Coordinates of C-alpha atoms in Angstrom, one line a residue:
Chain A
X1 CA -20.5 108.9 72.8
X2 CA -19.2 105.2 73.5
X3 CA -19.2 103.4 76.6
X4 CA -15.2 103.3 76.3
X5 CA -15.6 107.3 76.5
X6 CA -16.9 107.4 80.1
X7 CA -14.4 106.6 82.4
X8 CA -14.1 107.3 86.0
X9 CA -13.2 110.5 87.2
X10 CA -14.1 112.6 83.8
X11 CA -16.6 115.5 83.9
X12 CA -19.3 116.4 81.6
X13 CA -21.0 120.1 81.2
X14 CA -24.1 120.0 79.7
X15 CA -26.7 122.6 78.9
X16 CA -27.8 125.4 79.6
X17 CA -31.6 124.1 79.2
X18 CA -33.9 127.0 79.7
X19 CA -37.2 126.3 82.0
X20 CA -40.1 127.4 80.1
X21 CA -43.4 128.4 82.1
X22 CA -45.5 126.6 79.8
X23 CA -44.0 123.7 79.9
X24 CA -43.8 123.6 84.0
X25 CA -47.6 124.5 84.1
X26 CA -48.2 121.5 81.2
X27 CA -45.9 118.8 83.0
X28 CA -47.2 119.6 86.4
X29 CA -50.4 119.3 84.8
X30 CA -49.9 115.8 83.4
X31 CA -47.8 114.1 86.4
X32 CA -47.9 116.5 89.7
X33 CA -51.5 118.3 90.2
X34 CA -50.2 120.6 92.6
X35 CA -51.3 124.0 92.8
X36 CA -47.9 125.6 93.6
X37 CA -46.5 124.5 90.3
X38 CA -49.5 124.9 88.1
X39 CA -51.0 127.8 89.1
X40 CA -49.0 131.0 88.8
X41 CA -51.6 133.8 90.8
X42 CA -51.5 131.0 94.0
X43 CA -48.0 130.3 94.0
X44 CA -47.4 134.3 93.8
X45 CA -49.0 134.1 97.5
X46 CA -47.6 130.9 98.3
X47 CA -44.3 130.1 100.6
X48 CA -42.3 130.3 97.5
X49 CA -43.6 133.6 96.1
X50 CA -44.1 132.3 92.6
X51 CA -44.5 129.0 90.2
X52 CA -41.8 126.4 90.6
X53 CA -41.4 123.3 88.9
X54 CA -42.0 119.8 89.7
X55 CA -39.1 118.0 91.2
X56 CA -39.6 115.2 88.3
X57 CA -39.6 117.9 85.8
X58 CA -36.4 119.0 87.2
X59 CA -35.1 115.6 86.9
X60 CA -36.5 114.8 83.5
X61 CA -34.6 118.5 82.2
X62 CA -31.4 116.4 83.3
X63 CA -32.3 113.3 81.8
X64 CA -32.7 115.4 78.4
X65 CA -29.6 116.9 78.5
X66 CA -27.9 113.5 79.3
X67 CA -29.8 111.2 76.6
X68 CA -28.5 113.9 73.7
X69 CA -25.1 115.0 74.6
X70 CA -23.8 112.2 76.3
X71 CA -25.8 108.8 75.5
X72 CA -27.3 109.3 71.9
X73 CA -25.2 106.7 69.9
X74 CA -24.1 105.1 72.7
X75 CA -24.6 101.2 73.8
X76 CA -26.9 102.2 76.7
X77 CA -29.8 100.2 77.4
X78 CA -31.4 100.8 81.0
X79 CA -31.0 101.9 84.0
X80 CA -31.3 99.7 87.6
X81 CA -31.6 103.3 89.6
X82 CA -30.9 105.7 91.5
X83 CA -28.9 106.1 95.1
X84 CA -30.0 109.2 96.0
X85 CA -32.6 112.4 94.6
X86 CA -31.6 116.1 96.5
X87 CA -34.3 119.0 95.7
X88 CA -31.8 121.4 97.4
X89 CA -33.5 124.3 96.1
X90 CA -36.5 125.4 93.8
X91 CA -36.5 126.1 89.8
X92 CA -38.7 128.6 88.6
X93 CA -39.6 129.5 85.3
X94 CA -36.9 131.5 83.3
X95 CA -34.1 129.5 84.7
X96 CA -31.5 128.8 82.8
X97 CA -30.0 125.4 83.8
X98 CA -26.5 123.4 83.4
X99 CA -25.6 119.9 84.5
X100 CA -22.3 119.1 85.6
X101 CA -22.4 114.9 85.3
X102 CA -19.4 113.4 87.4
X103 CA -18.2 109.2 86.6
X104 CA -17.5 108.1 89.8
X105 CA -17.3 104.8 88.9
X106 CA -17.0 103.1 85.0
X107 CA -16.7 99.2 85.1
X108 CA -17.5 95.7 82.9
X109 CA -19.5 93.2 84.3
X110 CA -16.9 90.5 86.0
X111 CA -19.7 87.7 85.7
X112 CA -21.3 89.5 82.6
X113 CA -18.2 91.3 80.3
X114 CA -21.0 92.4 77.7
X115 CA -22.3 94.3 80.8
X116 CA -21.2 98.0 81.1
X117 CA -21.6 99.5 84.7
X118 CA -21.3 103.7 84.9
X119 CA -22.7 105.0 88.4
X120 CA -22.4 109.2 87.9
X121 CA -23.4 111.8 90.0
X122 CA -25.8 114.7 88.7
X123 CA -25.6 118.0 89.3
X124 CA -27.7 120.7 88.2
X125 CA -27.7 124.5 88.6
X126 CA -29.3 127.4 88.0
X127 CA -28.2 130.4 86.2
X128 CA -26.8 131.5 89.7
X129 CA -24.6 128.8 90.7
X130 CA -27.3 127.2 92.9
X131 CA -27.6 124.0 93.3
X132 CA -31.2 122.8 92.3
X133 CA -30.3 118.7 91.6
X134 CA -27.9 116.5 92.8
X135 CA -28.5 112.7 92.2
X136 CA -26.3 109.6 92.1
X137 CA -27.6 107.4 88.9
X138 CA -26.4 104.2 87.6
X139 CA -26.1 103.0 83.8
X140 CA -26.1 100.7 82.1
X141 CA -24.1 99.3 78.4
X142 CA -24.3 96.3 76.4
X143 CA -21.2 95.5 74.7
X144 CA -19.7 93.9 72.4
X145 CA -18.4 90.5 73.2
X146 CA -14.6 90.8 73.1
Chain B
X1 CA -56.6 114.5 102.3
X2 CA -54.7 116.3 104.8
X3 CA -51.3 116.0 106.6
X4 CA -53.1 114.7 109.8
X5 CA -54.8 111.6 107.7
X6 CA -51.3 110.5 106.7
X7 CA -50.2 108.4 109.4
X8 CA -47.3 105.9 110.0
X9 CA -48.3 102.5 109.4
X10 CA -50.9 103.6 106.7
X11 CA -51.2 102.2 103.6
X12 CA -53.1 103.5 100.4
X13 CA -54.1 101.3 96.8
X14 CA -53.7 103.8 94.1
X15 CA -54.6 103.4 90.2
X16 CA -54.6 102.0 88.0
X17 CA -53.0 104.0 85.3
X18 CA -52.9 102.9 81.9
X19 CA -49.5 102.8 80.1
X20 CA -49.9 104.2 76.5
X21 CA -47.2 103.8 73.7
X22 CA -48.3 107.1 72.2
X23 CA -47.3 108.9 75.5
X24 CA -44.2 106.6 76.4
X25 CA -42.9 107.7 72.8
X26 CA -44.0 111.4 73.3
X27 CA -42.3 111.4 77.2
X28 CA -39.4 110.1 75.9
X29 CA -38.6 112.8 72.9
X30 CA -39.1 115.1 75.2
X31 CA -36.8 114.0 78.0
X32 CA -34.9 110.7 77.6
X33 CA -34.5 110.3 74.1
X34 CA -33.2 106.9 73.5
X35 CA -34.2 104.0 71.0
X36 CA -35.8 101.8 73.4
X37 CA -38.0 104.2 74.6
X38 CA -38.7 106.2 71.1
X39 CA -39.1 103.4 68.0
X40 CA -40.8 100.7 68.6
X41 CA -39.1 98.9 65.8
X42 CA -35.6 99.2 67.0
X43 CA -37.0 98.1 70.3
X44 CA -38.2 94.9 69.0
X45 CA -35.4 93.9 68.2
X46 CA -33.9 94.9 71.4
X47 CA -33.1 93.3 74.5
X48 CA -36.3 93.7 75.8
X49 CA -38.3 92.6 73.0
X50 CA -40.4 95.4 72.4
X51 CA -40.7 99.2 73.2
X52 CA -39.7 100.5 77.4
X53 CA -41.0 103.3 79.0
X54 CA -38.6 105.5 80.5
X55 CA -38.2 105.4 84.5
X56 CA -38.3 108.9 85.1
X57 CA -42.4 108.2 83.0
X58 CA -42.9 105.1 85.4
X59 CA -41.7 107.6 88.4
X60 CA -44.2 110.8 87.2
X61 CA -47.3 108.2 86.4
X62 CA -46.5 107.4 90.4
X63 CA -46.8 111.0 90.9
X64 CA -50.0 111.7 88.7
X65 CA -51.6 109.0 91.3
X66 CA -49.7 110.3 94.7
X67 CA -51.0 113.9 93.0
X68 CA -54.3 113.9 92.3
X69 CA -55.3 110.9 95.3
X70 CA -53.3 111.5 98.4
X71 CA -52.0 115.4 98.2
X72 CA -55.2 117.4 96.5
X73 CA -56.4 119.8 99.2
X74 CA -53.5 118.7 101.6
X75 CA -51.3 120.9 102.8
X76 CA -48.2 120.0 101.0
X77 CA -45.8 122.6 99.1
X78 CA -42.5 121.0 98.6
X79 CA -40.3 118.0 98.9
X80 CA -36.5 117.7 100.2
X81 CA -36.1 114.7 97.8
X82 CA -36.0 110.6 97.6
X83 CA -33.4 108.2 99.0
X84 CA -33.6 105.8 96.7
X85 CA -35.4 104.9 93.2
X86 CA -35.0 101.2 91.9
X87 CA -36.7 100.5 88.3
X88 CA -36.5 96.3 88.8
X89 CA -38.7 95.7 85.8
X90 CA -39.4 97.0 82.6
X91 CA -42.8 99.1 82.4
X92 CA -44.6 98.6 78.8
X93 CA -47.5 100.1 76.8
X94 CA -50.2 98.8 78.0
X95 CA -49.5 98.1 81.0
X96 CA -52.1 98.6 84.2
X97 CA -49.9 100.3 86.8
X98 CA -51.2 100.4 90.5
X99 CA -49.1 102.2 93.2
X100 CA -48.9 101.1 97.1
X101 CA -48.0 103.6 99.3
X102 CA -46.5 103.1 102.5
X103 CA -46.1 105.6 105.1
X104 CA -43.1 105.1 107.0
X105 CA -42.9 108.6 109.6
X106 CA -45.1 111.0 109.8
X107 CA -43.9 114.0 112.1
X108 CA -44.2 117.6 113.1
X109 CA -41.0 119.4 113.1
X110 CA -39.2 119.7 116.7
X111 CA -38.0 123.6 115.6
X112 CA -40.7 124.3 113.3
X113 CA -44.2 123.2 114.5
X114 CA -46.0 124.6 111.2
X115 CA -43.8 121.8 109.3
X116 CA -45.5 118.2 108.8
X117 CA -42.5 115.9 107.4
X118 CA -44.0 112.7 105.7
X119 CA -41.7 109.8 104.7
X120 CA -43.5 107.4 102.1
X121 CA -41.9 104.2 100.3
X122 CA -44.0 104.0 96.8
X123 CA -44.4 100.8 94.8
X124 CA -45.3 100.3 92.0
X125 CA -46.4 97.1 90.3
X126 CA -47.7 96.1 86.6
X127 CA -51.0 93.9 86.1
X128 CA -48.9 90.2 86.9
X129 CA -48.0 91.5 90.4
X130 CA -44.1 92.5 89.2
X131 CA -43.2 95.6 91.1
X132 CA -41.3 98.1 88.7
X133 CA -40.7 100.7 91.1
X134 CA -39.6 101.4 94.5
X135 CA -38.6 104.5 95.7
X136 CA -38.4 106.1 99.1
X137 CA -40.1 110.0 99.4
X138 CA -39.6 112.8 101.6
X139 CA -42.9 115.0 101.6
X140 CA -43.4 118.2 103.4
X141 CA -46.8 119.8 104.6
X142 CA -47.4 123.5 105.8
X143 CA -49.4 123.2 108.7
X144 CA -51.3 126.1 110.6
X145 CA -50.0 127.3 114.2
X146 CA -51.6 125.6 116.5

């Protein structure tokens, strides 16, 4: 998808991306040694009654979905950040997971008009309608000069 | 460490951790599958001269070190979210990463006394000083009644 393609107000549904044990236990491993998300017999007795995954794990399943089905091809080149991360409630292993990407904003550079600005909102569920991510992200393009 | 070690005004000196392109290419198929992060030939020729590693990697190397040197044998389970992430320089392979950690609250819940509510700023910075990250963490702790 272009640039040109994601303009304010549009929606994107992505997914479903399905949360594989192994792969929470490997991540979690890796980047967050906690017990609750790499050990399933603890986490059975912990608060949550079973494995969850890492926050960032959650956020990285997003940033999959988004990097294939809305950014392969397009004139992305990096990100400045994020506004806000929301962990509203856990993923587990088994979920099944959509993204609903909203543009709130989709803009060229007034100092910079090879500069593409898109700041989206994030939105991830679970297979139950829960909400399990909600972030505000912005993107950025390199464009052609006119 | 546990929740009572982690008090406002604290500061901890993480790291480092090592940047490896093998594992910025390998994070990167997995979960943000772009050029600049994926081929480091495309990337040289890129607008940053040579192959990124994704933010969401910079953010989980923050959490291996957070992980494994602040929250092993704590008391933490969980985490509301962040309120802000900022990526202001490009993290490379090869790269030393050390993380400072700031705590900004640290505070037993007024209706729940068994909940410890830690709010941290992490930063991040490469071997020349440049900080790459900068994000602002909720943490939560399950404390026993007292």
């Amino acid at each position: 998808m272009k640039f040109a393609d994601i303009v304010a107000g549009r929606r994107f549904q992505l997914g479903p991306v399905r949360v594989e044990e192994e792969e929470v236990i490997d991540f979690a491993r890796r980047y967050d040694d906690q017990w609750f998300h790499t050990d399933p017999e603890a986490a059975e007795r912990g608060p949550f009654q079973g494995l969850i995954a890492s926050g960032w794990h959650t956020c990285a399943l997003a940033m999959r979905l988004v990097s294939r089905e809305i950014l392969q091809g397009s004139e992305s080149f990096a990100s400045p950040g994020l506004s806000h991360v929301r962990w509203p409630h856990p993923v587990r292993p088994g979920d099944e997971l959509t993204l609903e990407v909203v543009v709130h904003e989709s803009r060229t550079s007034a100092s910079r008009p090879t500069l593409g600005v898109v700041r989206w909102q994030w939105l991830m569920r679970n297979g139950h309608g829960t909400l399990v991510l909600d972030l505000e992200a912005t993107s950025m393009f390199r464009l052609a000069a006119a």
